[in-house]
Tab-separated table of C-alpha atoms in Angstrom:
chain	number	residue	atom	x	y	z
I	1	MET	CA	-71.807	-202.165	110.944
I	2	ARG	CA	-70.940	-198.776	109.186
I	3	CYS	CA	-72.733	-195.586	108.301
I	4	LYS	CA	-74.345	-195.669	104.880
I	5	GLN	CA	-73.135	-192.226	104.148
I	6	CYS	CA	-69.794	-191.930	105.530
I	7	GLU	CA	-68.618	-195.664	106.315
I	8	TYR	CA	-67.971	-194.556	110.084
I	9	ARG	CA	-68.233	-197.697	112.480
I	10	LEU	CA	-71.521	-197.718	114.369
I	11	TRP	CA	-70.772	-200.169	117.186
I	12	ASN	CA	-71.481	-199.463	120.799
I	13	LEU	CA	-73.459	-196.241	120.097
I	14	ARG	CA	-76.638	-195.541	122.197
I	15	SER	CA	-77.275	-192.653	120.001
I	16	ARG	CA	-79.309	-193.509	116.535
I	17	ASN	CA	-77.240	-190.791	114.630
I	18	CYS	CA	-73.837	-191.213	113.128
I	19	PRO	CA	-71.115	-189.228	115.255
I	20	GLU	CA	-69.134	-188.419	112.046
I	21	CYS	CA	-71.853	-187.064	109.642
I	22	GLY	CA	-75.041	-186.987	111.714
I	23	ALA	CA	-77.066	-189.321	109.416
I	24	PRO	CA	-79.572	-191.377	111.119
I	25	PHE	CA	-79.485	-195.161	111.424
I	26	SER	CA	-81.255	-198.126	112.674
I	27	PRO	CA	-80.025	-201.760	113.441
I	28	ARG	CA	-82.958	-202.803	111.354
I	29	ASP	CA	-80.969	-201.324	108.202
I	30	TYR	CA	-78.617	-203.956	108.484
I	31	THR	CA	-78.064	-207.621	107.841
I	32	PHE	CA	-75.735	-209.782	110.075
I	33	VAL	CA	-74.780	-213.299	110.344
I	34	PRO	CA	-76.993	-215.129	112.865
I	35	ASN	CA	-75.432	-214.976	116.282
I	36	ALA	CA	-72.428	-212.963	115.125
I	37	VAL	CA	-73.837	-209.595	116.922
I	38	ARG	CA	-74.646	-208.953	120.430
I	39	PHE	CA	-77.523	-206.910	121.127
I	40	LEU	CA	-77.156	-205.240	124.611
I	41	CYS	CA	-80.024	-203.867	126.650
I	42	PRO	CA	-79.534	-200.027	126.813
I	43	HIS	CA	-80.590	-200.118	130.442
I	44	CYS	CA	-78.556	-202.988	131.840
I	45	ASP	CA	-76.182	-204.302	129.117
I	46	GLN	CA	-77.802	-207.601	129.210
I	47	ALA	CA	-76.697	-209.411	125.903
I	48	TYR	CA	-78.880	-211.203	123.527
I	49	TYR	CA	-78.258	-212.731	119.933
I	50	GLY	CA	-79.964	-212.475	116.722
I	51	THR	CA	-81.173	-215.779	115.368
I	52	ASP	CA	-83.384	-214.999	112.126
I	53	GLU	CA	-82.063	-214.907	108.610
I	54	LYS	CA	-81.187	-211.212	109.008
I	55	GLY	CA	-79.252	-211.979	112.355
I	56	HIS	CA	-81.986	-209.956	114.136
I	57	LEU	CA	-83.689	-210.564	117.372
I	58	VAL	CA	-86.894	-212.751	117.570
I	59	PRO	CA	-89.021	-211.122	118.721
I	60	SER	CA	-87.773	-207.692	118.110
I	61	SER	CA	-89.394	-206.013	121.015
I	62	PHE	CA	-89.800	-207.574	124.536
I	63	GLN	CA	-89.051	-207.342	128.344
I	64	CYS	CA	-85.492	-207.433	129.462
I	65	VAL	CA	-84.829	-210.569	131.411
I	66	ALA	CA	-82.560	-208.679	133.673
I	67	CYS	CA	-83.760	-205.244	134.487
I	68	ARG	CA	-87.407	-205.893	133.403
I	69	ALA	CA	-87.485	-202.842	131.210
I	70	SER	CA	-89.270	-202.940	127.865
I	71	ILE	CA	-86.572	-202.771	124.868
I	72	ASP	CA	-86.726	-202.637	121.157
I	73	LEU	CA	-84.291	-203.846	118.610
I	74	GLY	CA	-84.068	-200.361	117.254
I	75	GLU	CA	-82.664	-198.899	120.671
I	76	MET	CA	-80.113	-201.534	121.453
I	77	ILE	CA	-76.491	-201.160	121.588
I	78	LEU	CA	-74.639	-203.452	119.244
I	79	GLN	CA	-71.257	-205.234	119.349
I	80	PRO	CA	-69.569	-207.919	117.457
I	81	ALA	CA	-70.009	-211.146	119.434
I	82	GLU	CA	-67.047	-212.353	121.444
I	83	GLY	CA	-64.202	-214.061	119.391
I	84	VAL	CA	-66.005	-212.748	116.008
I	85	GLU	CA	-64.265	-210.316	113.941
I	86	GLU	CA	-66.193	-207.223	112.542
I	87	ASP	CA	-66.091	-208.394	109.000
I	88	ALA	CA	-67.412	-211.727	109.972
I	89	THR	CA	-70.463	-210.113	111.338
I	90	GLN	CA	-71.826	-209.546	107.768
I	91	PRO	CA	-73.006	-212.365	105.686
I	92	SER	CA	-71.023	-213.275	102.558
I	93	PRO	CA	-71.573	-210.347	100.036
I	94	VAL	CA	-73.131	-210.890	96.501
I	95	PRO	CA	-70.390	-212.942	94.362
I	96	TRP	CA	-70.640	-210.476	91.631
I	97	LEU	CA	-69.319	-207.748	93.948
I	98	GLU	CA	-66.599	-209.896	95.026
I	99	ARG	CA	-65.493	-210.927	91.449
I	100	ALA	CA	-61.930	-209.362	92.009
I	101	LYS	CA	-61.258	-212.041	94.542
I	102	LEU	CA	-63.380	-214.813	93.176
I	103	GLY	CA	-62.857	-214.290	89.488
I	104	GLY	CA	-64.964	-212.747	87.130
I	105	TRP	CA	-66.664	-216.137	85.769
I	106	ARG	CA	-67.224	-217.602	88.963
I	107	GLY	CA	-68.702	-214.381	90.665
I	108	TRP	CA	-70.976	-214.113	87.708
I	109	TRP	CA	-72.069	-217.594	87.519
I	110	ARG	CA	-72.914	-217.888	91.510
I	111	THR	CA	-75.037	-214.528	91.165
I	112	VAL	CA	-76.922	-215.915	88.341
I	113	GLY	CA	-77.564	-218.857	90.539
I	114	TRP	CA	-78.670	-216.861	93.307
I	115	THR	CA	-81.035	-214.760	90.956
I	116	ILE	CA	-82.400	-217.924	89.706
I	117	SER	CA	-82.877	-219.771	93.146
I	118	SER	CA	-82.641	-217.258	95.862
I	119	PRO	CA	-83.441	-213.746	94.837
I	120	ARG	CA	-84.459	-212.688	98.361
I	121	LYS	CA	-81.007	-213.772	99.707
I	122	LEU	CA	-79.510	-211.752	96.734
I	123	ALA	CA	-81.279	-208.552	97.945
I	124	LEU	CA	-80.470	-208.904	101.460
I	125	ARG	CA	-76.752	-209.386	100.761
I	126	LEU	CA	-76.599	-206.270	98.447
I	127	PRO	CA	-74.707	-203.389	100.216
I	128	ALA	CA	-76.247	-200.647	101.972
I	129	VAL	CA	-74.893	-198.121	99.413
I	130	PRO	CA	-76.022	-199.151	95.943
I	131	ARG	CA	-73.120	-199.951	93.399
I	132	LYS	CA	-75.169	-199.184	90.377
I	133	ALA	CA	-72.244	-199.527	87.862
I	134	ASP	CA	-71.665	-203.150	88.945
I	135	ALA	CA	-75.334	-203.831	88.538
I	136	TRP	CA	-75.531	-202.472	84.965
I	137	ILE	CA	-72.248	-204.353	84.018
I	138	PHE	CA	-74.036	-207.515	85.242
I	139	LEU	CA	-77.068	-206.841	82.981
I	140	ILE	CA	-74.822	-206.199	79.962
I	141	LEU	CA	-73.160	-209.415	80.475
I	142	ASN	CA	-76.483	-211.282	80.860
I	143	THR	CA	-77.703	-209.626	77.754
I	144	VAL	CA	-74.502	-210.704	75.630
I	145	VAL	CA	-74.785	-214.383	77.031
I	146	ALA	CA	-78.501	-214.735	76.347
I	147	ALA	CA	-78.027	-213.392	72.893
I	148	LEU	CA	-75.338	-215.722	72.162
I	149	GLY	CA	-77.153	-218.500	73.385
I	150	MET	CA	-80.082	-217.723	71.178
I	151	VAL	CA	-78.054	-217.454	68.131
I	152	PHE	CA	-75.838	-220.433	68.791
I	153	PRO	CA	-77.980	-223.078	67.256
I	154	PHE	CA	-78.547	-221.012	64.108
I	155	GLY	CA	-74.783	-220.681	63.743
I	156	LEU	CA	-74.127	-224.276	64.461
I	157	THR	CA	-76.519	-225.048	61.780
I	158	LEU	CA	-74.991	-222.771	59.264
I	159	LEU	CA	-71.454	-223.876	59.866
I	160	MET	CA	-72.498	-227.549	59.309
I	161	THR	CA	-74.462	-226.823	56.207
I	162	GLY	CA	-72.565	-224.038	54.544
I	163	GLY	CA	-75.309	-221.319	55.078
I	164	MET	CA	-78.665	-220.546	53.451
I	165	MET	CA	-76.697	-219.479	50.278
I	166	GLY	CA	-75.364	-222.874	49.629
I	167	GLY	CA	-71.897	-224.308	49.272
I	168	THR	CA	-69.681	-225.948	51.516
I	169	PRO	CA	-68.968	-225.251	55.143
I	170	GLY	CA	-67.212	-221.838	55.552
I	171	ALA	CA	-68.910	-220.648	52.142
I	172	PRO	CA	-69.422	-216.730	51.913
I	173	GLY	CA	-72.979	-216.986	52.901
I	174	VAL	CA	-72.013	-218.169	56.214
I	175	GLY	CA	-69.752	-215.063	56.811
I	176	MET	CA	-72.486	-212.771	55.779
I	177	LEU	CA	-75.085	-214.265	58.030
I	178	GLY	CA	-72.630	-214.535	60.831
I	179	ALA	CA	-72.116	-210.628	60.482
I	180	VAL	CA	-75.790	-210.140	60.628
I	181	TYR	CA	-76.034	-212.247	63.884
I	182	GLY	CA	-73.151	-210.350	65.304
I	183	MET	CA	-74.815	-206.905	64.426
I	184	MET	CA	-78.034	-208.070	65.974
I	185	ILE	CA	-76.270	-208.946	69.267
I	186	VAL	CA	-74.552	-205.659	69.313
I	187	MET	CA	-77.665	-203.632	68.766
I	188	MET	CA	-79.346	-205.536	71.542
I	189	ILE	CA	-76.974	-204.013	74.159
I	190	PRO	CA	-78.095	-200.273	73.812
I	191	ALA	CA	-81.720	-201.504	73.370
I	192	THR	CA	-81.590	-203.430	76.569
I	193	LEU	CA	-79.836	-200.635	78.374
I	194	LEU	CA	-82.418	-198.176	77.233
I	195	SER	CA	-85.435	-200.335	78.127
I	196	THR	CA	-84.017	-201.472	81.544
I	197	PHE	CA	-83.512	-197.559	82.465
I	198	LEU	CA	-87.057	-196.827	81.510
I	199	TRP	CA	-88.309	-199.914	83.359
I	200	ALA	CA	-86.535	-198.827	86.394
I	201	ALA	CA	-87.355	-195.223	86.313
I	202	CYS	CA	-91.037	-196.207	85.788
I	203	THR	CA	-90.908	-198.465	88.783
I	204	HIS	CA	-89.497	-195.987	91.167
I	205	GLY	CA	-91.902	-193.218	89.815
I	206	VAL	CA	-94.731	-195.638	90.704
I	207	LEU	CA	-93.145	-196.202	94.161
I	208	ARG	CA	-92.867	-192.505	94.855
I	209	LEU	CA	-96.542	-191.995	94.213
I	210	GLY	CA	-97.227	-193.720	97.600
I	211	ALA	CA	-95.209	-193.550	100.801
I	212	LYS	CA	-91.610	-192.585	100.370
I	213	PRO	CA	-89.401	-195.746	99.813
I	214	HIS	CA	-86.535	-196.851	102.202
I	215	GLY	CA	-84.073	-196.470	99.406
I	216	ASP	CA	-83.369	-194.156	96.646
I	217	PHE	CA	-83.396	-194.726	92.622
I	218	GLY	CA	-79.978	-196.440	92.822
I	219	MET	CA	-81.608	-199.465	94.806
I	220	THR	CA	-84.464	-199.838	92.254
I	221	GLN	CA	-81.969	-199.864	89.329
I	222	GLU	CA	-80.178	-202.697	91.228
I	223	ALA	CA	-83.293	-204.498	91.671
I	224	ILE	CA	-84.243	-204.447	87.859
I	225	CYS	CA	-80.727	-205.009	86.686
I	226	TYR	CA	-79.918	-207.926	88.928
I	227	SER	CA	-83.325	-209.456	87.690
I	228	SER	CA	-81.635	-209.965	84.408
I	229	GLY	CA	-79.766	-212.956	85.576
I	230	ILE	CA	-83.103	-214.967	84.633
I	231	SER	CA	-82.537	-213.754	81.039
I	232	THR	CA	-79.656	-216.441	80.522
I	233	LEU	CA	-82.450	-218.815	80.454
I	234	ASN	CA	-83.232	-217.489	76.988
I	235	ALA	CA	-80.265	-219.569	75.854
I	236	VAL	CA	-82.357	-222.912	76.866
I	237	PRO	CA	-83.875	-224.010	73.479
I	238	CYS	CA	-87.573	-223.996	73.151
I	239	ILE	CA	-88.341	-223.478	76.893
I	240	GLY	CA	-86.037	-220.328	77.710
I	241	PRO	CA	-87.696	-217.495	75.657
I	242	TYR	CA	-91.067	-218.416	76.981
I	243	VAL	CA	-90.353	-218.862	80.730
I	244	ALA	CA	-87.370	-216.070	81.191
I	245	PRO	CA	-89.731	-212.822	80.726
I	246	PHE	CA	-92.215	-213.992	83.233
I	247	TRP	CA	-89.661	-215.260	85.623
I	248	SER	CA	-87.526	-212.232	85.383
I	249	VAL	CA	-90.552	-209.951	86.490
I	250	ILE	CA	-91.228	-212.191	89.413
I	251	THR	CA	-87.665	-212.174	90.237
I	252	ALA	CA	-87.568	-208.294	90.058
I	253	ILE	CA	-90.779	-207.831	92.214
I	254	ILE	CA	-88.687	-210.023	95.261
I	255	LEU	CA	-85.900	-208.056	94.805
I	256	LEU	CA	-87.611	-204.832	94.796
I	257	LYS	CA	-89.610	-205.887	97.973
I	258	GLU	CA	-86.504	-206.636	99.967
I	259	ARG	CA	-84.455	-203.855	98.658
I	260	GLN	CA	-86.994	-201.112	99.295
I	261	ARG	CA	-88.634	-202.700	102.234
I	262	ILE	CA	-92.123	-202.666	100.859
I	263	GLY	CA	-94.964	-204.955	100.695
I	264	GLY	CA	-95.397	-207.616	98.040
I	265	TRP	CA	-98.374	-205.855	96.372
I	266	ARG	CA	-96.884	-202.387	96.345
I	267	ALA	CA	-93.547	-203.941	94.893
I	268	SER	CA	-95.828	-206.088	92.234
I	269	ILE	CA	-97.721	-202.884	91.064
I	270	ALA	CA	-94.440	-200.900	90.744
I	271	VAL	CA	-92.580	-203.416	88.611
I	272	LEU	CA	-95.585	-204.503	86.544
I	273	ALA	CA	-96.299	-200.852	85.630
I	274	PHE	CA	-94.090	-200.618	82.755
I	275	PRO	CA	-94.572	-204.004	81.058
I	276	VAL	CA	-98.255	-203.235	81.261
I	277	VAL	CA	-97.912	-199.969	79.605
I	278	ILE	CA	-95.610	-201.479	76.988
I	279	CYS	CA	-98.159	-204.211	76.480
I	280	GLY	CA	-101.010	-201.706	76.301
I	281	GLY	CA	-99.086	-199.571	73.853
I	282	VAL	CA	-98.487	-202.773	71.307
I	283	VAL	CA	-102.230	-203.738	71.545
I	284	THR	CA	-103.315	-200.128	70.917
I	285	LEU	CA	-101.013	-199.818	68.002
I	286	TYR	CA	-102.139	-203.158	66.754
I	287	ALA	CA	-105.717	-202.018	67.162
I	288	VAL	CA	-104.963	-198.709	65.215
I	289	MET	CA	-103.197	-200.577	62.317
I	290	LEU	CA	-106.205	-202.939	62.105
I	291	ALA	CA	-108.520	-200.061	61.995
I	292	VAL	CA	-106.474	-198.327	59.244
I	293	ALA	CA	-106.366	-201.637	57.375
I	294	ILE	CA	-110.246	-201.989	57.736
I	295	ASN	CA	-110.656	-198.309	56.407
I	296	MET	CA	-108.125	-198.953	53.556
I	297	ALA	CA	-110.055	-201.994	52.397
I	298	GLY	CA	-112.561	-199.359	51.076
I	299	THR	CA	-109.823	-198.251	48.741
I	300	ILE	CA	-108.657	-201.859	47.549
I	301	GLY	CA	-110.989	-201.677	44.661
I	302	PRO	CA	-110.060	-201.023	40.894
I	303	GLY	CA	-109.211	-197.306	42.006
I	304	GLY	CA	-107.647	-197.695	45.383
I	305	ALA	CA	-104.002	-197.579	46.253
I	306	VAL	CA	-103.688	-201.600	46.386
I	307	ALA	CA	-105.234	-201.753	42.955
I	308	GLN	CA	-102.635	-198.998	41.455
I	309	GLY	CA	-99.930	-201.283	42.883
I	310	TYR	CA	-101.123	-204.441	41.406
I	311	ALA	CA	-101.937	-202.510	37.985
I	312	ALA	CA	-98.455	-200.968	38.008
I	313	GLY	CA	-97.062	-204.676	38.233
I	314	ILE	CA	-98.972	-205.864	35.519
I	315	GLY	CA	-98.057	-202.823	33.234
I	316	THR	CA	-94.216	-203.411	34.116
I	317	ALA	CA	-94.907	-206.957	32.928
I	318	VAL	CA	-96.307	-206.091	29.785
I	319	THR	CA	-93.677	-203.393	28.913
I	320	SER	CA	-90.858	-205.798	30.000
I	321	TYR	CA	-92.321	-208.547	27.692
I	322	ALA	CA	-92.115	-205.988	24.558
I	323	GLU	CA	-88.577	-205.079	25.482
I	324	GLN	CA	-87.540	-208.693	25.631
I	325	ASN	CA	-89.494	-209.492	22.320
I	326	ARG	CA	-87.991	-206.642	19.872
I	327	GLY	CA	-91.011	-204.506	20.741
I	328	ALA	CA	-93.719	-206.964	20.236
I	329	TRP	CA	-96.570	-206.976	22.880
I	330	PRO	CA	-98.039	-210.296	24.042
I	331	LYS	CA	-100.409	-211.486	21.640
I	332	HIS	CA	-102.837	-212.345	24.593
I	333	ALA	CA	-102.045	-211.543	28.199
I	334	GLY	CA	-101.932	-215.248	29.090
I	335	GLU	CA	-98.347	-215.185	27.412
I	336	LEU	CA	-97.222	-213.463	30.551
I	337	LEU	CA	-98.068	-216.442	32.768
I	338	LEU	CA	-95.873	-218.742	30.710
I	339	PRO	CA	-92.639	-220.005	32.571
I	340	ARG	CA	-89.874	-217.781	32.125
I	341	ALA	CA	-91.934	-214.892	30.505
I	342	SER	CA	-92.505	-212.908	33.775
I	343	MET	CA	-92.760	-213.282	37.521
I	344	LEU	CA	-96.540	-212.924	37.284
I	345	THR	CA	-99.059	-215.349	38.884
I	346	GLY	CA	-102.660	-216.088	38.078
I	347	GLY	CA	-103.639	-214.411	41.513
I	348	LEU	CA	-102.390	-211.068	40.474
I	349	PHE	CA	-104.979	-210.773	37.630
I	350	VAL	CA	-107.530	-210.534	40.373
I	351	LEU	CA	-107.917	-207.748	42.603
I	352	PRO	CA	-108.177	-208.438	46.294
I	353	ASP	CA	-111.502	-206.493	46.824
I	354	SER	CA	-113.161	-207.913	43.620
I	355	ALA	CA	-115.729	-210.742	43.527
I	356	THR	CA	-113.623	-212.079	40.810
I	357	THR	CA	-111.534	-215.370	41.705
I	358	THR	CA	-109.115	-217.291	39.804
I	359	ALA	CA	-111.930	-219.638	38.809
I	360	ASP	CA	-113.708	-216.898	37.184
I	361	ALA	CA	-110.902	-215.546	35.095
I	362	PHE	CA	-109.973	-217.414	31.753
I	363	ILE	CA	-107.349	-217.539	29.296
I	364	GLY	CA	-109.346	-218.692	26.301
I	365	THR	CA	-111.709	-221.507	27.792
I	366	VAL	CA	-109.481	-222.448	30.673
I	367	SER	CA	-109.771	-220.678	34.095
I	368	LEU	CA	-106.506	-219.232	35.632
I	369	ASP	CA	-107.033	-221.701	38.456
I	370	ALA	CA	-106.771	-224.624	36.087
I	371	PHE	CA	-104.139	-223.117	34.113
I	372	GLU	CA	-101.602	-222.901	36.862
I	373	GLY	CA	-101.947	-226.675	37.314
I	374	LEU	CA	-100.944	-227.408	33.793
I	375	ASN	CA	-97.362	-228.238	32.661
I	376	GLU	CA	-95.672	-225.971	30.166
I	377	THR	CA	-96.449	-227.699	27.217
I	378	GLN	CA	-100.110	-227.763	27.906
I	379	MET	CA	-99.891	-223.903	29.131
I	380	ARG	CA	-98.382	-223.092	25.544
I	381	GLN	CA	-101.322	-224.783	24.048
I	382	VAL	CA	-103.996	-223.123	26.005
I	383	VAL	CA	-102.220	-219.681	25.258
I	384	ASP	CA	-101.901	-220.588	21.672
I	385	ALA	CA	-105.627	-221.337	21.331
I	386	ALA	CA	-106.433	-218.093	23.186
I	387	ILE	CA	-104.608	-216.077	20.713
I	388	LEU	CA	-106.392	-217.812	17.713
I	389	ALA	CA	-109.721	-217.091	19.423
I	390	LEU	CA	-108.957	-213.206	19.257
I	391	PRO	CA	-110.361	-211.494	16.336
I	392	PRO	CA	-107.801	-210.242	13.897
I	393	ASP	CA	-109.016	-206.414	14.431
I	394	VAL	CA	-109.002	-206.715	18.483
I	395	THR	CA	-108.377	-203.516	20.230
I	396	ALA	CA	-108.669	-205.017	23.856
I	397	HIS	CA	-109.257	-208.128	25.620
I	398	ARG	CA	-109.884	-209.041	29.268
I	399	VAL	CA	-108.012	-211.362	31.696
I	400	GLY	CA	-109.408	-211.192	35.278
I	401	ASP	CA	-110.021	-207.646	36.505
I	402	TYR	CA	-107.857	-206.346	33.701
I	403	VAL	CA	-108.406	-205.089	30.212
I	404	PHE	CA	-105.373	-205.114	27.803
I	405	THR	CA	-105.452	-202.258	25.392
I	406	TYR	CA	-102.029	-202.364	23.804
I	407	HIS	CA	-103.186	-204.019	20.450
I	408	GLY	CA	-101.863	-201.787	17.724
I	409	VAL	CA	-99.950	-199.286	19.799
I	410	ASP	CA	-96.276	-198.780	18.741
I	411	SER	CA	-94.216	-200.021	21.684
I	412	VAL	CA	-91.195	-197.831	20.685
I	413	ASN	CA	-92.707	-194.632	18.917
I	414	ALA	CA	-95.957	-194.199	20.218
I	415	LEU	CA	-97.229	-191.405	22.686
I	416	GLY	CA	-96.297	-192.362	26.417
I	417	ARG	CA	-99.953	-191.275	27.413
I	418	LEU	CA	-101.600	-193.887	25.436
I	419	TRP	CA	-103.173	-196.759	27.632
I	420	ILE	CA	-101.843	-200.280	27.464
I	421	VAL	CA	-103.580	-201.915	30.712
I	422	VAL	CA	-107.006	-200.756	32.223
I	423	CYS	CA	-107.941	-202.012	35.615
I	424	SER	CA	-111.666	-202.449	35.894
I	425	ALA	CA	-113.318	-205.209	37.750
I	426	ASP	CA	-114.887	-208.006	35.789
I	427	PRO	CA	-118.581	-207.251	34.951
I	428	ASP	CA	-119.312	-210.926	34.798
I	429	THR	CA	-118.743	-211.185	38.636
I	430	ASN	CA	-119.020	-207.574	39.749
I	431	ALA	CA	-122.228	-206.102	39.141
I	432	GLU	CA	-121.458	-202.607	40.120
I	433	ALA	CA	-118.273	-202.576	37.786
I	434	SER	CA	-119.521	-199.691	35.758
I	435	SER	CA	-119.820	-197.557	38.862
I	436	GLN	CA	-116.464	-198.059	40.260
I	437	GLY	CA	-113.295	-196.099	39.599
I	438	VAL	CA	-110.842	-197.146	36.886
I	439	THR	CA	-106.987	-197.412	37.193
I	440	VAL	CA	-105.213	-197.126	33.823
I	441	VAL	CA	-101.464	-197.804	33.236
I	442	MET	CA	-99.887	-195.740	30.274
I	443	LYS	CA	-97.220	-196.672	27.948
I	444	SER	CA	-94.953	-194.538	29.777
I	445	GLY	CA	-95.524	-196.736	32.776
I	446	ARG	CA	-97.322	-194.038	34.744
I	447	VAL	CA	-100.413	-195.218	36.595
I	448	LYS	CA	-103.419	-193.108	37.195
I	449	TYR	CA	-106.648	-193.600	38.980
I	450	VAL	CA	-109.929	-192.225	37.151
I	451	ASP	CA	-112.864	-191.225	39.214
I	452	PRO	CA	-116.279	-192.667	38.042
I	453	ALA	CA	-117.502	-188.898	37.679
I	454	ASP	CA	-114.253	-188.103	35.136
I	455	TRP	CA	-114.396	-191.318	33.238
I	456	ALA	CA	-116.300	-190.132	30.312
I	457	THR	CA	-114.055	-187.134	29.698
I	458	GLU	CA	-110.742	-189.075	30.130
I	459	LEU	CA	-111.993	-191.846	27.691
I	460	THR	CA	-112.750	-189.236	25.174
I	461	LYS	CA	-109.254	-187.592	25.428
I	462	GLN	CA	-107.679	-191.070	25.313
I	463	ASN	CA	-109.629	-192.040	22.046
I	464	GLY	CA	-108.774	-188.656	20.695
I	465	LEU	CA	-105.053	-189.620	21.103
I	466	ARG	CA	-105.689	-192.879	19.727
I	467	ALA	CA	-107.423	-191.386	16.815
I	468	ALA	CA	-104.454	-189.150	16.065
I	469	ALA	CA	-102.082	-192.268	16.224
I	470	GLY	CA	-104.315	-194.105	14.013
I	471	LEU	CA	-105.886	-196.451	16.283
I	472	ALA	CA	-109.491	-197.560	16.758
I	473	PRO	CA	-111.355	-195.996	19.959
I	474	LEU	CA	-111.644	-197.963	23.106
I	475	PRO	CA	-115.077	-198.684	24.588
I	476	ASP	CA	-115.919	-198.474	28.298
I	477	PRO	CA	-113.731	-201.424	29.967
I	478	TRP	CA	-116.924	-203.027	31.960
I	479	THR	CA	-118.305	-203.708	28.142
I	480	VAL	CA	-115.022	-206.036	27.462
I	481	THR	CA	-115.401	-209.606	28.661
I	482	HIS	CA	-113.609	-212.644	28.425
I	483	ALA	CA	-115.988	-213.856	25.715
I	484	ASN	CA	-116.478	-210.493	24.056
I	485	PRO	CA	-113.125	-208.813	23.338
I	486	SER	CA	-113.371	-205.216	21.859
I	487	ARG	CA	-113.076	-204.983	18.003
I	488	ALA	CA	-112.264	-202.167	15.666
I	489	ALA	CA	-115.933	-201.940	14.359
I	490	MET	CA	-114.898	-199.262	11.786
I	491	ALA	CA	-111.891	-197.313	10.548
I	492	PRO	CA	-110.711	-194.897	13.026
I	493	ALA	CA	-111.461	-191.322	12.043
I	494	THR	CA	-108.860	-188.750	11.928
I	495	VAL	CA	-109.291	-186.619	15.172
I	496	ASP	CA	-106.683	-184.094	16.582
I	497	ALA	CA	-105.541	-184.863	19.945
I	498	PRO	CA	-107.327	-182.702	22.651
I	499	GLU	CA	-105.530	-179.665	23.661
I	500	GLY	CA	-104.735	-178.714	27.436
I	501	ASP	CA	-104.653	-182.281	28.321
I	502	ALA	CA	-104.205	-182.445	32.068
I	503	ASP	CA	-102.060	-185.721	31.576
I	504	ALA	CA	-99.511	-184.031	29.328
I	505	GLU	CA	-95.993	-185.187	30.048
I	506	THR	CA	-93.238	-182.982	30.938
I	507	GLY	CA	-89.773	-183.147	29.517
I	508	PRO	CA	-88.930	-183.495	25.925
I	509	GLU	CA	-91.518	-184.254	23.265
I	510	GLU	CA	-92.214	-187.765	22.364
I	511	PRO	CA	-91.673	-188.956	18.678
I	512	SER	CA	-94.641	-188.189	16.634
I	513	PRO	CA	-96.363	-191.495	14.923
I	514	GLN	CA	-95.105	-192.391	11.695
I	515	PRO	CA	-97.946	-191.420	8.891
């Protein structure tokens, strides 16, 4: 039995203060091997032997059988029992702390076993002076073992199959994914160290809110770090990841209770404080994100941010088609849905917040719903029929919530401000289409939202640009339906492009249209 401050031997002392450094002590602060220590009555030296699991007297307060004086464990004089060496009075220490003698693997494995099966025993065997560095090293080792165990099944599968990138075993894809898994394991170490330190700090902070705990912050760190032995269960497929987190918390509570000598409820509240705060933060973040998503739902319509993203994708597909076909636009937007024409699907022609569905949008007389169930030959036939159904003087046609206005526009030399796609909800399924904002995609690739209040002005400007380019004017997009594409009803008049256009592009002038 040695002083926790200076390691001075405390046997045969009546005083409860260390003669060397003056630090107070109590026999209750120590754990002994049962029957290995003699507890002497301070009045008559009658010897008694501790028999409980901590080697203490049961009961701890009683009347001396020799002198009849009332005595208590805390005031008795302690000596090693006859024939017992001083080192033998202490129970075997934690195996991890004896790894220099036992070997690293054996010391670690036995300590993990104690963590899983006997956390109270582990707490009682920890030395009076915390050895924090050893506890943190134990945590790091457990983290690495758990991470390796979790990725091993995936790594084995990759080695057997050659990786997700195909090929024979040992293909480059295996090395790439192996490097990714390795980086994940490396990154887990600092993340685990930080989260564990925060957990320990929060736990000790909660303890300090009540009565002063028996030990310092180092003991709390030990309790949290040694509970990580449970994390090795994460390596058990299917079951481990679901059991280990809860078991680890329970183990931390037991370790803290014994290490700091506090009640079970107090230990539970202290240990659970940090996980509860984290879970509460995650739930709050999820609620905020959900609220933001709900709020954004109001901007998913034809003028919203999501609609602009959809429109940009459609516009990119249209211009890419022209680039791949020597400047020729699709004769009908249905050509964008043909195999190998683009990456578009029928669902992209319908806005998320629109009442339009793929069953309401048509290519010719076939709905997008039915179109995507056809084979390539049948798709080509449907698109060809839709092309033939368009009038020769078409200026705009509709598919879903998009009006395609590129007809007649020079894909190479025309002004970049000319509209090629207009995103406007299908009036056949959206009664309020005319009162909603509109998103336009210009030939330059620029995407712009037009507020309903500004629509008339913007359309007039656009038709001025079209007139200067020798193109027929565009109507309001909600007048263009699947059954009624827009036509050039009359020869376009020659109108100068409006000056001071807010949409004017910066940089070099674009080529003027050929007369």
